[in-house]
Each structure stands twice: as C-alpha cells, then as structure tokens.
C-alpha cells in the first residue's frame, strides 16, 4: 500500500458488488487497485494519469467535428440532376427562406456550441495536466458545462 502523502484517494467504506461484504477500502496511490477480501472483486482502481484518456477522446472529437463540417453529408441524384449538401446548407437555406431566427439557432447548435465546448474542454484538460493551471480554467470549465445543453451535434 502507498503512504498517505502519496495517496490519490481516501479510505472509504464500500460494499462488494460480487458478494455484498462491507469493508474499508484503504487510501490508494496511483496505478493501484483494491480487491474484496472475500471474493477478490475489484472495489476501486486508480490511474497515474486519469485525464489523459479524456483528453485523447476530446481531441478525437475535435478531429471528427472538422471531418463532419468539411465532408459532404448527402448527395441526391435524379434524372441527371445532382444535388450535394453539407451541414452548412441547412441553416443557410433556412435564412434564405426568411426563417433567419430558426437558421441562426440551428447554426448555433450545430456549429458554434459544439466547437466552443470541445475547445473549452481541451483548454481545461491541458491546463489541469500542467504544473501551474492555466488562467481562467474554472471559467472555461463553467462555459463548457453551459454549452453542453446547446451542443446538439
């Protein structure tokens, strides 16, 4: 077991999901796990770098977002007439037909909100892994949380 100064977690009372035994799980350090004393089921596991997985997935989401916005979404061909459409055509068509408030909302929820949420999350995750946190990291996190309900993509 790790010493208390090197521990990542605190001691807790937990119930084993395998056998139902209540037991105290000691404080764990990085890359450790605690098992049930009766059946061996893992009760708690810690990682050395818990945010690196989340950061990789968020950067992957940014890459896929760029691919989505640059790729053709739909192609319809009928009697030799071909019409190609991408994600930007929906809000632009709504604005062209006079429904500009709806077009702006659709554009906001499909472009600005998801992109700003992903960029804010990258800023927060990179900032948390640095020796000194980046400035305004708390505000960036709150902004990302508020954008979550608008990021419909």
Tab-separated table of C-alpha atoms in Angstrom:
chain	number	residue	atom	x	y	z
A	1	UNK	CA	0.000	0.000	0.000
A	2	UNK	CA	1.078	3.576	-0.618
A	3	UNK	CA	1.760	6.060	2.127
A	4	UNK	CA	-0.821	8.676	2.942
A	5	UNK	CA	1.208	11.506	1.348
A	6	UNK	CA	1.375	9.655	-1.993
A	7	UNK	CA	-2.257	8.553	-1.955
A	8	UNK	CA	-4.680	9.673	-4.616
A	9	UNK	CA	-7.842	8.608	-2.780
A	10	UNK	CA	-9.041	8.474	0.801
A	11	UNK	CA	-10.146	5.439	2.767
A	12	UNK	CA	-13.819	4.565	2.253
A	13	UNK	CA	-16.389	2.016	3.316
A	14	UNK	CA	-17.577	0.111	0.249
A	15	UNK	CA	-19.883	-2.807	-0.475
A	16	UNK	CA	-18.539	-5.512	-2.759
A	17	UNK	CA	-20.767	-5.854	-5.834
A	18	UNK	CA	-19.804	-9.542	-6.075
A	19	UNK	CA	-20.555	-10.859	-2.604
A	20	UNK	CA	-22.105	-7.948	-0.667
A	21	UNK	CA	-19.411	-7.743	2.010
A	22	UNK	CA	-18.925	-4.282	3.524
A	23	UNK	CA	-15.269	-3.432	4.019
A	24	UNK	CA	-12.991	-0.455	4.324
A	25	UNK	CA	-11.008	0.245	1.170
A	26	UNK	CA	-7.703	1.879	2.160
A	27	UNK	CA	-6.269	5.015	0.575
A	28	UNK	CA	-4.759	4.126	-2.797
A	29	UNK	CA	-1.869	5.611	-4.717
A	30	UNK	CA	-1.568	5.957	-8.481
A	31	UNK	CA	-1.969	2.767	-10.554
A	32	UNK	CA	-3.249	0.660	-7.647
A	33	UNK	CA	-6.378	-1.343	-7.039
A	34	UNK	CA	-8.136	-2.785	-4.003
A	35	UNK	CA	-9.913	-6.120	-4.080
A	36	UNK	CA	-12.554	-7.741	-1.925
A	37	UNK	CA	-11.072	-9.814	0.874
A	38	UNK	CA	-13.755	-12.492	0.384
A	39	UNK	CA	-14.187	-12.915	-3.393
A	40	UNK	CA	-11.421	-10.805	-4.977
A	41	UNK	CA	-13.706	-8.469	-6.958
A	42	UNK	CA	-12.029	-5.137	-7.695
A	43	UNK	CA	-13.584	-2.493	-5.439
A	44	UNK	CA	-11.563	0.526	-6.538
A	45	UNK	CA	-8.910	1.263	-9.145
A	46	UNK	CA	-6.783	4.372	-9.650
A	47	UNK	CA	-4.742	5.602	-12.596
A	48	UNK	CA	-1.462	7.504	-12.767
A	49	UNK	CA	-2.755	9.966	-15.379
A	50	UNK	CA	-6.558	9.941	-15.164
A	51	UNK	CA	-7.127	12.880	-17.541
A	52	UNK	CA	-5.016	11.675	-20.473
A	53	UNK	CA	-7.736	9.291	-21.709
A	54	UNK	CA	-10.344	12.058	-21.603
A	55	UNK	CA	-8.016	14.478	-23.381
A	56	UNK	CA	-7.363	11.970	-26.167
A	57	UNK	CA	-11.086	11.387	-26.671
A	58	UNK	CA	-11.803	15.139	-26.714
A	59	UNK	CA	-9.104	15.771	-29.329
A	60	UNK	CA	-10.536	12.869	-31.337
A	61	UNK	CA	-13.961	14.506	-31.131
A	62	UNK	CA	-12.446	17.755	-32.458
A	63	UNK	CA	-10.927	15.887	-35.406
A	64	UNK	CA	-14.253	14.205	-36.170
A	65	UNK	CA	-16.027	17.570	-35.864
A	66	UNK	CA	-13.737	19.031	-38.536
A	67	UNK	CA	-14.303	15.991	-40.758
A	68	UNK	CA	-18.067	16.332	-40.319
A	69	UNK	CA	-18.075	20.004	-41.282
A	70	UNK	CA	-15.813	19.566	-44.308
A	71	UNK	CA	-17.354	16.389	-45.730
A	72	UNK	CA	-20.387	16.094	-47.954
A	73	UNK	CA	-23.384	14.998	-45.909
A	74	UNK	CA	-25.782	13.901	-48.635
A	75	UNK	CA	-25.844	13.524	-52.409
A	76	UNK	CA	-29.150	13.159	-54.287
A	77	UNK	CA	-29.166	12.291	-57.972
A	78	UNK	CA	-32.336	12.153	-60.024
A	79	UNK	CA	-32.680	12.286	-63.822
A	80	UNK	CA	-29.130	13.502	-64.232
A	81	UNK	CA	-29.546	16.341	-61.732
A	82	UNK	CA	-27.136	16.026	-58.836
A	83	UNK	CA	-27.576	17.950	-55.606
A	84	UNK	CA	-24.909	17.757	-52.920
A	85	UNK	CA	-25.469	19.018	-49.399
A	86	UNK	CA	-23.293	19.556	-46.374
A	87	UNK	CA	-24.031	20.566	-42.803
A	88	UNK	CA	-23.907	24.299	-43.530
A	89	UNK	CA	-26.643	24.112	-46.196
A	90	UNK	CA	-29.431	23.578	-43.641
A	91	UNK	CA	-29.023	26.853	-41.706
A	92	UNK	CA	-28.261	28.796	-44.918
A	93	UNK	CA	-31.415	27.505	-46.592
A	94	UNK	CA	-33.500	28.484	-43.561
A	95	UNK	CA	-32.041	32.002	-43.642
A	96	UNK	CA	-32.587	32.233	-47.418
A	97	UNK	CA	-36.276	31.335	-46.970
A	98	UNK	CA	-36.799	34.081	-44.400
A	99	UNK	CA	-36.600	31.920	-41.292
A	100	UNK	CA	-33.440	33.610	-40.059
A	101	UNK	CA	-34.132	33.177	-36.306
A	102	UNK	CA	-34.511	29.417	-36.776
A	103	UNK	CA	-31.493	29.341	-39.113
A	104	UNK	CA	-29.354	31.133	-36.531
A	105	UNK	CA	-30.421	28.750	-33.770
A	106	UNK	CA	-29.745	25.720	-35.980
A	107	UNK	CA	-26.342	27.135	-36.942
A	108	UNK	CA	-25.540	27.895	-33.312
A	109	UNK	CA	-26.467	24.414	-32.071
A	110	UNK	CA	-24.696	22.585	-34.895
A	111	UNK	CA	-21.543	24.706	-35.232
A	112	UNK	CA	-20.669	27.249	-32.567
A	113	UNK	CA	-21.832	25.465	-29.399
A	114	UNK	CA	-20.172	22.074	-30.072
A	115	UNK	CA	-16.932	23.648	-31.298
A	116	UNK	CA	-16.691	26.051	-28.373
A	117	UNK	CA	-17.477	23.263	-25.901
A	118	UNK	CA	-14.773	20.987	-27.323
A	119	UNK	CA	-12.188	23.787	-27.399
A	120	UNK	CA	-13.001	24.765	-23.805
A	121	UNK	CA	-12.698	21.136	-22.696
A	122	UNK	CA	-9.281	20.808	-24.378
A	123	UNK	CA	-8.198	24.021	-22.630
A	124	UNK	CA	-9.357	22.692	-19.254
A	125	UNK	CA	-7.835	19.220	-19.675
A	126	UNK	CA	-4.489	20.550	-20.888
A	127	UNK	CA	-4.498	23.137	-18.105
A	128	UNK	CA	-5.117	20.519	-15.434
A	129	UNK	CA	-2.133	18.461	-16.564
A	130	UNK	CA	0.312	21.364	-16.341
A	131	UNK	CA	2.380	22.150	-13.260
A	132	UNK	CA	0.610	25.510	-12.888
A	133	UNK	CA	-3.018	25.589	-14.034
A	134	UNK	CA	-3.833	27.881	-16.943
A	135	UNK	CA	-5.567	31.186	-16.141
A	136	UNK	CA	-9.383	31.236	-16.137
A	137	UNK	CA	-9.562	27.432	-16.144
A	138	UNK	CA	-12.611	27.497	-13.867
A	139	UNK	CA	-14.479	29.887	-16.145
A	140	UNK	CA	-13.597	27.762	-19.164
A	141	UNK	CA	-14.996	24.688	-17.394
A	142	UNK	CA	-18.226	26.500	-16.496
A	143	UNK	CA	-18.525	27.729	-20.100
A	144	UNK	CA	-18.100	24.166	-21.393
A	145	UNK	CA	-20.776	22.955	-18.969
A	146	UNK	CA	-23.193	25.663	-20.138
A	147	UNK	CA	-22.530	24.828	-23.796
A	148	UNK	CA	-23.361	21.158	-23.181
A	149	UNK	CA	-27.117	21.740	-23.373
A	150	UNK	CA	-26.717	23.651	-26.656
A	151	UNK	CA	-24.206	21.338	-28.333
A	152	UNK	CA	-26.733	19.163	-30.122
A	153	UNK	CA	-24.333	17.643	-32.611
